[in-house]
Short mmCIF file of C-alpha atoms and ligand atoms in Angstrom, two decimals:
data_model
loop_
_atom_site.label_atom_id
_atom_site.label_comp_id
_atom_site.label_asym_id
_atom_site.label_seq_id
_atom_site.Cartn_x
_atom_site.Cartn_y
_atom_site.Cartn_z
CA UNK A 293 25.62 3.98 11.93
CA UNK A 294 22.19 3.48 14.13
CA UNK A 295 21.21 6.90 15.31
CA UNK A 296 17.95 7.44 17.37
CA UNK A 297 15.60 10.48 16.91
CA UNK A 298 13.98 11.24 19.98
CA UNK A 299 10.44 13.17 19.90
CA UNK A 300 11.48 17.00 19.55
CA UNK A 301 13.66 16.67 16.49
CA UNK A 302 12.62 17.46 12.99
CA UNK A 303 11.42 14.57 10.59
CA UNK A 304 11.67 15.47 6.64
CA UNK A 305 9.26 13.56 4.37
CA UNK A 306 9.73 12.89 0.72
CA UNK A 307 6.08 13.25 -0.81
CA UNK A 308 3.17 15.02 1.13
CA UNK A 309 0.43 13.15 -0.06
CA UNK A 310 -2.39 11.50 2.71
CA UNK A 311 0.43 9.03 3.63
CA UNK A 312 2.57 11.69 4.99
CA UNK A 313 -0.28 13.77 6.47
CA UNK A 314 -1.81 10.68 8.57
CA UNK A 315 2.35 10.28 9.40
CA UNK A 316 2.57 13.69 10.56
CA UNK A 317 -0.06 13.36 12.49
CA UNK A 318 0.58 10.32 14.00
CA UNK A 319 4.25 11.63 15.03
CA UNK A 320 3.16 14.91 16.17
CA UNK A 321 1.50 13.18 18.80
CA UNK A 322 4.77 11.52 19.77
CA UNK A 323 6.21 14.98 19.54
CA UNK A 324 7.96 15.46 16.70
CA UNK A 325 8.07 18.03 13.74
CA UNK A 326 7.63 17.49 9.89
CA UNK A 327 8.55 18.75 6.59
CA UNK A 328 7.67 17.52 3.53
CA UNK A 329 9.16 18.00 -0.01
CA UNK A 330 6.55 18.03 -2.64
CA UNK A 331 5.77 19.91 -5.70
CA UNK A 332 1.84 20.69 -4.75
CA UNK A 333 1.48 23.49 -2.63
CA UNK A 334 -0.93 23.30 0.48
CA UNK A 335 -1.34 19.24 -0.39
CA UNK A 336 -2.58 16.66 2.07
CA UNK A 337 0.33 16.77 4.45
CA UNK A 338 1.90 20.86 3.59
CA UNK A 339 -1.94 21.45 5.39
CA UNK A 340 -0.61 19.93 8.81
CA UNK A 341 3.59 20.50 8.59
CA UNK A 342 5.94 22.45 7.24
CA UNK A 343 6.53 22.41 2.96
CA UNK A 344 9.07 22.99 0.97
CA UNK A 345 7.80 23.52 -2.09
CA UNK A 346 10.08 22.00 -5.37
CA UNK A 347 10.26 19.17 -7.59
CA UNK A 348 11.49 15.63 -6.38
CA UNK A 349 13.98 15.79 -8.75
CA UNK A 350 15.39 19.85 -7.63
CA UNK A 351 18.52 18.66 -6.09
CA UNK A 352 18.81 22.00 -4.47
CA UNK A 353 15.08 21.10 -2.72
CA UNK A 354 16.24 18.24 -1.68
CA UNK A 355 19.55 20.00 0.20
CA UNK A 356 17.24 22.32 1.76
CA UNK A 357 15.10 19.53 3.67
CA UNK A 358 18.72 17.30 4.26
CA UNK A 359 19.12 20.60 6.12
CA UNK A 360 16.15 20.92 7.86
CA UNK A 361 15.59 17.30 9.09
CA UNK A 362 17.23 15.35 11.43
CA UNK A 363 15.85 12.35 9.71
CA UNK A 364 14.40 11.82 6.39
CA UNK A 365 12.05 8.91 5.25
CA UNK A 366 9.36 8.86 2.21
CA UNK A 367 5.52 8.28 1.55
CA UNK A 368 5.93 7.03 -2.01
CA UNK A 369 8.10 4.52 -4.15
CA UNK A 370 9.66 6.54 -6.76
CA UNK A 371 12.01 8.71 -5.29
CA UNK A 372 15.05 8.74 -7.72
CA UNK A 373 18.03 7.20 -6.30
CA UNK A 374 20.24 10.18 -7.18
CA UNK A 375 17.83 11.57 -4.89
CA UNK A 376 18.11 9.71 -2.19
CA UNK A 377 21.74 9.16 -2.43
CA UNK A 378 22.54 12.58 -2.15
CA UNK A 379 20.12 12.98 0.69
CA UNK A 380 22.15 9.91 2.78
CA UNK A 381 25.01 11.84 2.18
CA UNK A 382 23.73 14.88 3.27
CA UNK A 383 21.52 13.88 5.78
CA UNK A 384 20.11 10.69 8.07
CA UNK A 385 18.18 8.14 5.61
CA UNK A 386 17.99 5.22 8.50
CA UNK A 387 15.86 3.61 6.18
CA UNK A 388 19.00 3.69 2.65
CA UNK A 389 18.32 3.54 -0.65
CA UNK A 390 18.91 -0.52 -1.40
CA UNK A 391 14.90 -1.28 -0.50
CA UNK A 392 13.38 1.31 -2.97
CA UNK A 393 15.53 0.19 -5.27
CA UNK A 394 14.91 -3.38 -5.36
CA UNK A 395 10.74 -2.69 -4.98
CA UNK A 396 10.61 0.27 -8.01
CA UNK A 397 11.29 -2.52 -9.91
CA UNK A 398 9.29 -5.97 -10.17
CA UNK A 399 11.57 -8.36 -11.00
CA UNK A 400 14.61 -7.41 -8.47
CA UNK A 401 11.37 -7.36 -5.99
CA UNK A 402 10.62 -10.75 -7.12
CA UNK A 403 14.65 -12.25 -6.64
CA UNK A 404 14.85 -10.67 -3.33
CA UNK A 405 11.50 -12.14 -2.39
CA UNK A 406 12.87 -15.65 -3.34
CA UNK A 407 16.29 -14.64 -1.61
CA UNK A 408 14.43 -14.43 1.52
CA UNK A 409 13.00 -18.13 1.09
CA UNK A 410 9.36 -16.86 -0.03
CA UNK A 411 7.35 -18.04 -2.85
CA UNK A 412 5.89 -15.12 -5.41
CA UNK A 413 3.86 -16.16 -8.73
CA UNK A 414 5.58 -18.34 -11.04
CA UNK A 415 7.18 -15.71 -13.46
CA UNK A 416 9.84 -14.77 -16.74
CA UNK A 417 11.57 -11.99 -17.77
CA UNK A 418 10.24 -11.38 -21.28
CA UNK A 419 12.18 -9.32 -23.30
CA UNK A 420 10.95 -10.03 -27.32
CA UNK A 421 7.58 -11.07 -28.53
CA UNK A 422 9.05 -14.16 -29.29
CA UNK A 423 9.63 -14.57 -25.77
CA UNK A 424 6.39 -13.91 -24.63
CA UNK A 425 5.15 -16.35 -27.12
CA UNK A 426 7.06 -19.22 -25.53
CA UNK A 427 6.26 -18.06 -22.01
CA UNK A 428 2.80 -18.25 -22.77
CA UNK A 429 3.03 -21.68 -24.40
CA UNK A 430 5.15 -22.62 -21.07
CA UNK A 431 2.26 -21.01 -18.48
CA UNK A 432 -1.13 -21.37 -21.01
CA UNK A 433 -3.88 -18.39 -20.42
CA UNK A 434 -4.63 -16.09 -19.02
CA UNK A 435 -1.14 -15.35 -17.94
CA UNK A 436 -0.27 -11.44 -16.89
CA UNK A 437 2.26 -9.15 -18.45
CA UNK A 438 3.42 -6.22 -16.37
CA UNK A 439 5.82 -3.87 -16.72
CA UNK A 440 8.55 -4.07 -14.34
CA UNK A 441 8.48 -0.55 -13.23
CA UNK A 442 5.45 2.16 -13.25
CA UNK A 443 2.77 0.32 -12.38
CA UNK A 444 0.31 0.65 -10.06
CA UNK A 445 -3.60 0.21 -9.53
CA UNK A 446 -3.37 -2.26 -12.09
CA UNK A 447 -1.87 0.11 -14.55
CA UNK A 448 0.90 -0.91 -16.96
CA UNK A 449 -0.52 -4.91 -16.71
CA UNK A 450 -2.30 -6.75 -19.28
CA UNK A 451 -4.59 -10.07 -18.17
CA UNK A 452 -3.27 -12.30 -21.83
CA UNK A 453 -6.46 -14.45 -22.16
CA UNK A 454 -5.38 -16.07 -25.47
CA UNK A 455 -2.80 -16.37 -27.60
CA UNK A 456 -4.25 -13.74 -30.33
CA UNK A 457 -3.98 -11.43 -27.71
CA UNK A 458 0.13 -12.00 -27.40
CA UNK A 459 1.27 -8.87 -30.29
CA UNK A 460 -1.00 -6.43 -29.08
CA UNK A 461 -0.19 -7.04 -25.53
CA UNK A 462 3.35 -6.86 -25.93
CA UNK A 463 3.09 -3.57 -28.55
CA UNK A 464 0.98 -2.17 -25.40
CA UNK A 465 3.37 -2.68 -22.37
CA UNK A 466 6.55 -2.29 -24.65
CA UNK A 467 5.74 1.34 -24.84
CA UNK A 468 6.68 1.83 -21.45
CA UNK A 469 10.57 1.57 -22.54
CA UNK A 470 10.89 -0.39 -19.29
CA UNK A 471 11.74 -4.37 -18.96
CA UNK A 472 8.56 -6.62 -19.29
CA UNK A 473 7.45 -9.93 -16.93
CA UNK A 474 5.24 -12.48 -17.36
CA UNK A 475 3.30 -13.98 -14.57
CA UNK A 476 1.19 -17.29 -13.82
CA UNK A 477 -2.10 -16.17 -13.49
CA UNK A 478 -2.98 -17.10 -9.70
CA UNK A 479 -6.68 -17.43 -9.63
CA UNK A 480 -6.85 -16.57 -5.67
CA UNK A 481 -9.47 -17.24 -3.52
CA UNK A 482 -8.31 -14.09 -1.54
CA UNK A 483 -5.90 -11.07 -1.88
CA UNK A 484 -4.36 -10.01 1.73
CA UNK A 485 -1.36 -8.55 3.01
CA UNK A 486 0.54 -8.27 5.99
CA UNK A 487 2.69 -4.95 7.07
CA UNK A 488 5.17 -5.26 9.00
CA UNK A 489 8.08 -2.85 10.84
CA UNK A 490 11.42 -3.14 11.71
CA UNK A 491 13.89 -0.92 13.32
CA UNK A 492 17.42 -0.42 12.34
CA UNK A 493 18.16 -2.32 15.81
CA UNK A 494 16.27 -5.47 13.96
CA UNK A 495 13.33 -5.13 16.60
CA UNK A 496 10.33 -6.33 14.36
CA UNK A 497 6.48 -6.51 14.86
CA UNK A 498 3.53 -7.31 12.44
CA UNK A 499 -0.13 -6.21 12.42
CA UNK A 500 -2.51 -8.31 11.91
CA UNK A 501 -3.11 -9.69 8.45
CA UNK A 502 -5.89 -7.90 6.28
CA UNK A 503 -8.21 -9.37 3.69
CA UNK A 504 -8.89 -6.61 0.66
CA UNK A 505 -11.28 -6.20 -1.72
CA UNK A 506 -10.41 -4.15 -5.16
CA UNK A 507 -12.74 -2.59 -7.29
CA UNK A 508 -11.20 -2.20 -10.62
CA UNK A 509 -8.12 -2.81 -9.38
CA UNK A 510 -8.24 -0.20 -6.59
CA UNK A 511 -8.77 -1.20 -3.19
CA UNK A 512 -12.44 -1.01 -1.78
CA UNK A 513 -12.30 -2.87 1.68
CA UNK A 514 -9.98 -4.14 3.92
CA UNK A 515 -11.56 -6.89 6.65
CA UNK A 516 -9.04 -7.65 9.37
CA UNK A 517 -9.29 -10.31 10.94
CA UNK A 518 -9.11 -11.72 7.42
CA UNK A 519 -11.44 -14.44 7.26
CA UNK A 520 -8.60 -17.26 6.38
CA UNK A 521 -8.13 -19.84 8.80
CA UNK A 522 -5.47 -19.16 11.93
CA UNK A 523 -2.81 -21.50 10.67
CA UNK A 524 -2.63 -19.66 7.22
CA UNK A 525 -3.10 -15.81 9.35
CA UNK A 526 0.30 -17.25 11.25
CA UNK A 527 1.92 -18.41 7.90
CA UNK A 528 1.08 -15.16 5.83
CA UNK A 529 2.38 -13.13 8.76
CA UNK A 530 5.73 -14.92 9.38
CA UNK A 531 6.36 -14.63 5.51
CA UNK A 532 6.24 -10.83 6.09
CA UNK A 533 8.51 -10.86 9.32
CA UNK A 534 10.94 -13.18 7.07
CA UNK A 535 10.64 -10.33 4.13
CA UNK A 536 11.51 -7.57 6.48
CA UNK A 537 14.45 -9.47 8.15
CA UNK A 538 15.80 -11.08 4.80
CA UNK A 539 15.58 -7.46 2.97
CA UNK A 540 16.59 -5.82 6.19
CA UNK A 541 13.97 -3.28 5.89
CA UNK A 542 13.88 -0.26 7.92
CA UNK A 543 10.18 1.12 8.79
CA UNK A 544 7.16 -0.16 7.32
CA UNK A 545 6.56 -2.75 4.73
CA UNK A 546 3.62 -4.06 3.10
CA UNK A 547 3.83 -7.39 1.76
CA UNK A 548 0.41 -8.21 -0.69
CA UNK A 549 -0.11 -11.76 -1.22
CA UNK A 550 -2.27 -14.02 -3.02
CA UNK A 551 -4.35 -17.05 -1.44
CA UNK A 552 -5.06 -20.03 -2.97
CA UNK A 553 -8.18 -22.38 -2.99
CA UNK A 554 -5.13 -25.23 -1.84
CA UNK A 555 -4.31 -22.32 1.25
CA UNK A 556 -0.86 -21.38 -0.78
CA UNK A 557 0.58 -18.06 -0.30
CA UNK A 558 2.00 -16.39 -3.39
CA UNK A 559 3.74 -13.03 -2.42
CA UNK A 560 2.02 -10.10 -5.63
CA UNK A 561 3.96 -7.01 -4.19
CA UNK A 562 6.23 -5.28 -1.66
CA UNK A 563 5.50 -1.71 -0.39
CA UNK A 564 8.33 -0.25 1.80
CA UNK A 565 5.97 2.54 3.06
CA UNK A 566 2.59 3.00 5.22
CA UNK A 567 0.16 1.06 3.23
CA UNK A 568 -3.42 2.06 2.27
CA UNK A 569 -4.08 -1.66 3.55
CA UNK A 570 -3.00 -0.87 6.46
CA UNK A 571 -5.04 2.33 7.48
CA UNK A 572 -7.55 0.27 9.64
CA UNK A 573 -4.92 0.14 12.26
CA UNK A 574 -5.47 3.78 12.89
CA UNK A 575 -8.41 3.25 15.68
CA UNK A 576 -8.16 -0.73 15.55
CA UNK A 577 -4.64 -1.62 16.81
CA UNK A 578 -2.88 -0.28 19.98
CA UNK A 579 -0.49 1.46 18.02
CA UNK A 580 -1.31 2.59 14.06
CA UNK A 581 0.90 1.65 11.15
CA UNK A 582 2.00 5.40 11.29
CA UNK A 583 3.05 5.99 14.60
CA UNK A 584 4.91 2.59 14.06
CA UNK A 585 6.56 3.40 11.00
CA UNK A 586 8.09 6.73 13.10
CA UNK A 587 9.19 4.98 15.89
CA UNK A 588 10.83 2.53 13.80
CA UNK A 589 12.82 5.01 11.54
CA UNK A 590 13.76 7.01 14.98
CA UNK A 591 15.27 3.58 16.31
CA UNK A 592 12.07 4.02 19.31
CA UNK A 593 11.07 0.70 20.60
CA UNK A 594 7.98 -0.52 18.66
CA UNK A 595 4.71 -0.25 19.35
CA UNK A 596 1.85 -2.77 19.98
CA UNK A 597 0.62 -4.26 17.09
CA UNK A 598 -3.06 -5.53 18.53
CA UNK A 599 -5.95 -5.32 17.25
CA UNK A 600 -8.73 -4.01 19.16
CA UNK A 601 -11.43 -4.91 17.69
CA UNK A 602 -12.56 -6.10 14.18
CA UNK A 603 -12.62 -3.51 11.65
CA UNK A 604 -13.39 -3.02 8.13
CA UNK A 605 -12.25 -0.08 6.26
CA UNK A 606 -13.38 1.36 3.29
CA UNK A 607 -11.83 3.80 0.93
CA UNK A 608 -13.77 7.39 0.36
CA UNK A 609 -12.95 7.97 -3.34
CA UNK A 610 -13.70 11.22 -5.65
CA UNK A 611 -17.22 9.91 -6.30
CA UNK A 612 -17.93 9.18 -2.69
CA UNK A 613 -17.21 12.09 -1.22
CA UNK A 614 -20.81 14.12 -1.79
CA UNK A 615 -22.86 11.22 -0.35
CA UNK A 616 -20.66 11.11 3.11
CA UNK A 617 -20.74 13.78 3.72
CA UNK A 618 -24.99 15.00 3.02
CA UNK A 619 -26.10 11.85 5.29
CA UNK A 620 -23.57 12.10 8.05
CA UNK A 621 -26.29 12.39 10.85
CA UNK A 622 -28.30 9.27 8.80
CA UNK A 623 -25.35 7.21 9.35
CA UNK A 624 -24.86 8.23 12.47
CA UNK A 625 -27.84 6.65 13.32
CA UNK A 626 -27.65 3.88 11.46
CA UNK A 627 -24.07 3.20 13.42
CA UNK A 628 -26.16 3.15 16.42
CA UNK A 629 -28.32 1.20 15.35
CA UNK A 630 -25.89 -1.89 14.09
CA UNK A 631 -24.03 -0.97 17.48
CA UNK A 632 -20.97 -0.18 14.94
CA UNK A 633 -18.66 2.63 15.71
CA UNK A 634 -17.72 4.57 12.55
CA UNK A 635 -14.56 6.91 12.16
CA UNK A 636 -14.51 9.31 9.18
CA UNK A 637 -10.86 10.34 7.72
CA UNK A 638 -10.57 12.51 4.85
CA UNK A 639 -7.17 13.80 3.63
CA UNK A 640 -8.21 17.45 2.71
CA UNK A 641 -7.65 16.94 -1.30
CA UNK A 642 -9.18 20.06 -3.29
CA UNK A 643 -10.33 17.95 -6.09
CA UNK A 644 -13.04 15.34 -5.79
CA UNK A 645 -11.87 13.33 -8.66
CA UNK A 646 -13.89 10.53 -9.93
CA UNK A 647 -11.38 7.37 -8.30
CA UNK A 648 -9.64 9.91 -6.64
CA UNK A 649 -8.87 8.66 -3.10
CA UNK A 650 -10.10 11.00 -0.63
CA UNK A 651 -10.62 9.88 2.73
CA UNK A 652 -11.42 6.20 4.12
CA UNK A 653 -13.92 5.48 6.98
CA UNK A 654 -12.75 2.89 9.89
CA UNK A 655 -16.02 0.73 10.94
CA UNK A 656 -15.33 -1.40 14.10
CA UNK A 657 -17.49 -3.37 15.39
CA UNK A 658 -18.12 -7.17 17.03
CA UNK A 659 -17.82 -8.60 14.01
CA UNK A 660 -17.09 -8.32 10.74
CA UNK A 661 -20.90 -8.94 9.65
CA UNK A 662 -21.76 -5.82 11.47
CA UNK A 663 -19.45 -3.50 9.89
CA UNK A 664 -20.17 -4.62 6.68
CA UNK A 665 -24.07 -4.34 7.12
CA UNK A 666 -23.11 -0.46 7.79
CA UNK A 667 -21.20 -0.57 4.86
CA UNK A 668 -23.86 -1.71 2.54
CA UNK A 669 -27.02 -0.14 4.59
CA UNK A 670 -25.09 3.42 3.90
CA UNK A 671 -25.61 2.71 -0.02
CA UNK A 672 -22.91 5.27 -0.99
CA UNK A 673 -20.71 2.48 -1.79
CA UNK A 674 -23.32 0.37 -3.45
CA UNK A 675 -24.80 2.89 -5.88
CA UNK A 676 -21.16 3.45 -6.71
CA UNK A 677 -20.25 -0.18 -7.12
CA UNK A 678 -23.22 -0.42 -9.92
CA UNK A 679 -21.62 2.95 -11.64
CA UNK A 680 -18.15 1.52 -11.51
CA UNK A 681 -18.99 -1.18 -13.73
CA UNK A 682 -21.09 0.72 -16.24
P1 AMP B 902 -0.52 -5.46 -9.02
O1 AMP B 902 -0.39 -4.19 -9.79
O2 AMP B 902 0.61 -6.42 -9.26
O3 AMP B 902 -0.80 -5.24 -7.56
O4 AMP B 902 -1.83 -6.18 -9.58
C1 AMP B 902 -3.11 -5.59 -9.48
C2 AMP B 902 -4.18 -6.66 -9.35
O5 AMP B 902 -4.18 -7.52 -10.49
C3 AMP B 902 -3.95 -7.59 -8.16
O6 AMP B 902 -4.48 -7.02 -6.99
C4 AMP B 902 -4.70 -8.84 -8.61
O7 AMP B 902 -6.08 -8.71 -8.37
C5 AMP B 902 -4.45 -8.88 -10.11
N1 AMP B 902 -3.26 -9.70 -10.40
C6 AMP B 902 -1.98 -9.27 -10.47
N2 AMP B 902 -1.12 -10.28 -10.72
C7 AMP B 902 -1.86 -11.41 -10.82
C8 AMP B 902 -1.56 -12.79 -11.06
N3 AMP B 902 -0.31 -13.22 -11.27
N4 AMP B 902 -2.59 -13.67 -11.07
C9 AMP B 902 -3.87 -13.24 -10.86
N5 AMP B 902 -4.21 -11.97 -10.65
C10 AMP B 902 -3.24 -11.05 -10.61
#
């Protein structure tokens, strides 16, 4: 049954990381309440909402916020589905349990990608050595071996660049006790995605495709526009409308894809959740990927997706932290100078971990050149580029 939340009721969040704080924020300007469930007291979003304070798993926890909330959604992937079958028993889960389920796990992601008539890397399930040996025969090197479930930031993947490499690889990932795949290596000419919302009503809208950069494997920049031509920016958004209709998603989803030198799009990964991709929208677009992501669980009409301006963001990690912070007022003026407008988020983390994330900064500006010429001129990001690969 479609239910919608209007502003004043109570909205319960699974996680309370930065993705649930910048949601909380976002919807508290719409006028609703949060709780989150996490284990971490006084974490990103228990600093601006209410907390309980348990385990994911504490099924008792997870009564207490069914209780509290009128409506519950979550900020991460791996919410167990006893979880969150108990909780759409208990409470309002507009968004159900079928989506997390199929993207906690790579190769039901990859079916239902191809269900909904969209092309991912070519791919095999690999359950021996021996079949990894003939997959690699089949696809040649480098090919990649991921685990279907765990993974993220390039953890749990292995790039195979010969065939020596095949035992150890597979002794590697087969520790994970979780079903292995085998991909085509795509060699991209750029990674972007595109997130888009939907509403249990089927209202969807897309923002604007992004172009990212990763720095070992975690994501440095992302340039929107991306800097693909208009008929691919169309293509690569309709595939992620198609996604969210064909997987009838509720909320957000991120869809990262692959480009290719011949302008192919190869779908990588599915995110059913606000998307660090997507945090540019936050000053760029008439309505952020937050405030659109509660509106769409609440059954609201959507937002506007437009962008403003063009922006590129760039993530604040552990290591950056010290440097943004000592020569605010120098970049400050450097902003002025480049005629850039800069916007600093940080997401109130105790711990400056090396790689951590922290924070991201939004840097609009006329054009992408610009912002990027801040970006550099800064040199907290370049210094850190040179120690990241030492
Ligand atoms: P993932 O964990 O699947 O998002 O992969 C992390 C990163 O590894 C991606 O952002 C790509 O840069 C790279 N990668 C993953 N799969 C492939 C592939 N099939 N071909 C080439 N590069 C890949």
């Amino acid at each position: 049954m479609i239910k919608t939340i209007l502003p004043g009721a109570t909205i319960g969040v699974l996680g309370g990381g930065q993705l649930g704080r910048m949601l909380a924020n976002a919807g508290s300007e719409l006028g609703y309440r949060f709780i989150t469930l996490d284990p971490t007291p006084n974490g990103p979003m228990g600093q601006v909402s209410e907390q309980i304070v348990a385990a994911y798993s504490d099924a008792d926890a997870a009564r207490m916020l069914a209780q509290q909330a009128d409506v519950i959604t979550y900020e991460f992937e791996n919410v167990s589905s006893e979880v969150a079958g108990m909780l759409m028993k208990e409470s309002y889960v507009p968004q159900g349990n079928k989506l997390l389920h199929t993207t906690q796990h790579r190769l039901r992601e990859k079916r239902a990608i191809e269900a909904a008539g969209v092309q991912v890397a070519p791919y095999r399930e690999i359950t021996s050595v021996d079949d990894l040996r003939e997959a690699i025969a089949h696809f040649g090197t480098p090919s990649v071996l991921k685990t279907a479930t765990g993974g993220y930031d390039g953890k749990g993947q292995w790039v195979i660049r010969s065939e020596e490499e095949i035992e150890e690889a597979y002794a590697a990932l087969s520790k994970a006790k979780t079903e292995l795949v085998l991909e085509k290596f795509i060699r991209f000419t750029k990674e972007i995605s595109v997130i888009a919302a939907r509403s249990p009503q089927g209202e969807v809208k897309v923002f604007p495709a992004s172009e990212n950069i990763h720095v070992q494997n975690i994501l440095h920049l992302s340039i929107v526009p991306a800097r693909i031509s208009d008929d691919l920016r169309q293509q690569a958004e309709q595939l992620a409308i198609q996604i969210a209709e064909g997987l009838q998603a509720v909320g957000l989803i991120a869809v990262e894809m692959f480009v290719t030198e011949e302008g192919s799009l190869f779908v990588n990964e599915l995110a059913p959740r606000p998307h660090n991709s997507g945090h540019y929208t936050m000053e760029a677009c008439i309505t952020s990927q937050f405030e659109q992501h509660v509106r769409a669980v609440c059954n609201l009409p959507l937002g506007d997706p437009s962008l403003r301006q063009p922006v590129v963001m760039v993530n604040v990690l552990g290591q950056h932290v010290e440097p943004l912070l000592e020569r605010m007022a120098v970049q400050d003026s450097l902003a002025n100078e480049l005629q850039v407008s800069t916007k600093v988020h940080l997401y109130g983390k105790a711990d400056a971990v090396h790689n951590r994330k922290m924070g991201h900064v939004n840097v609009l500006a006329s054009s992408i050149e610009q912002a990027m010429q801040w970006i550099e001129r800064t040199g907290i990001w370049s210094e850190e580029w040179n120690s990241w690969n030492k």
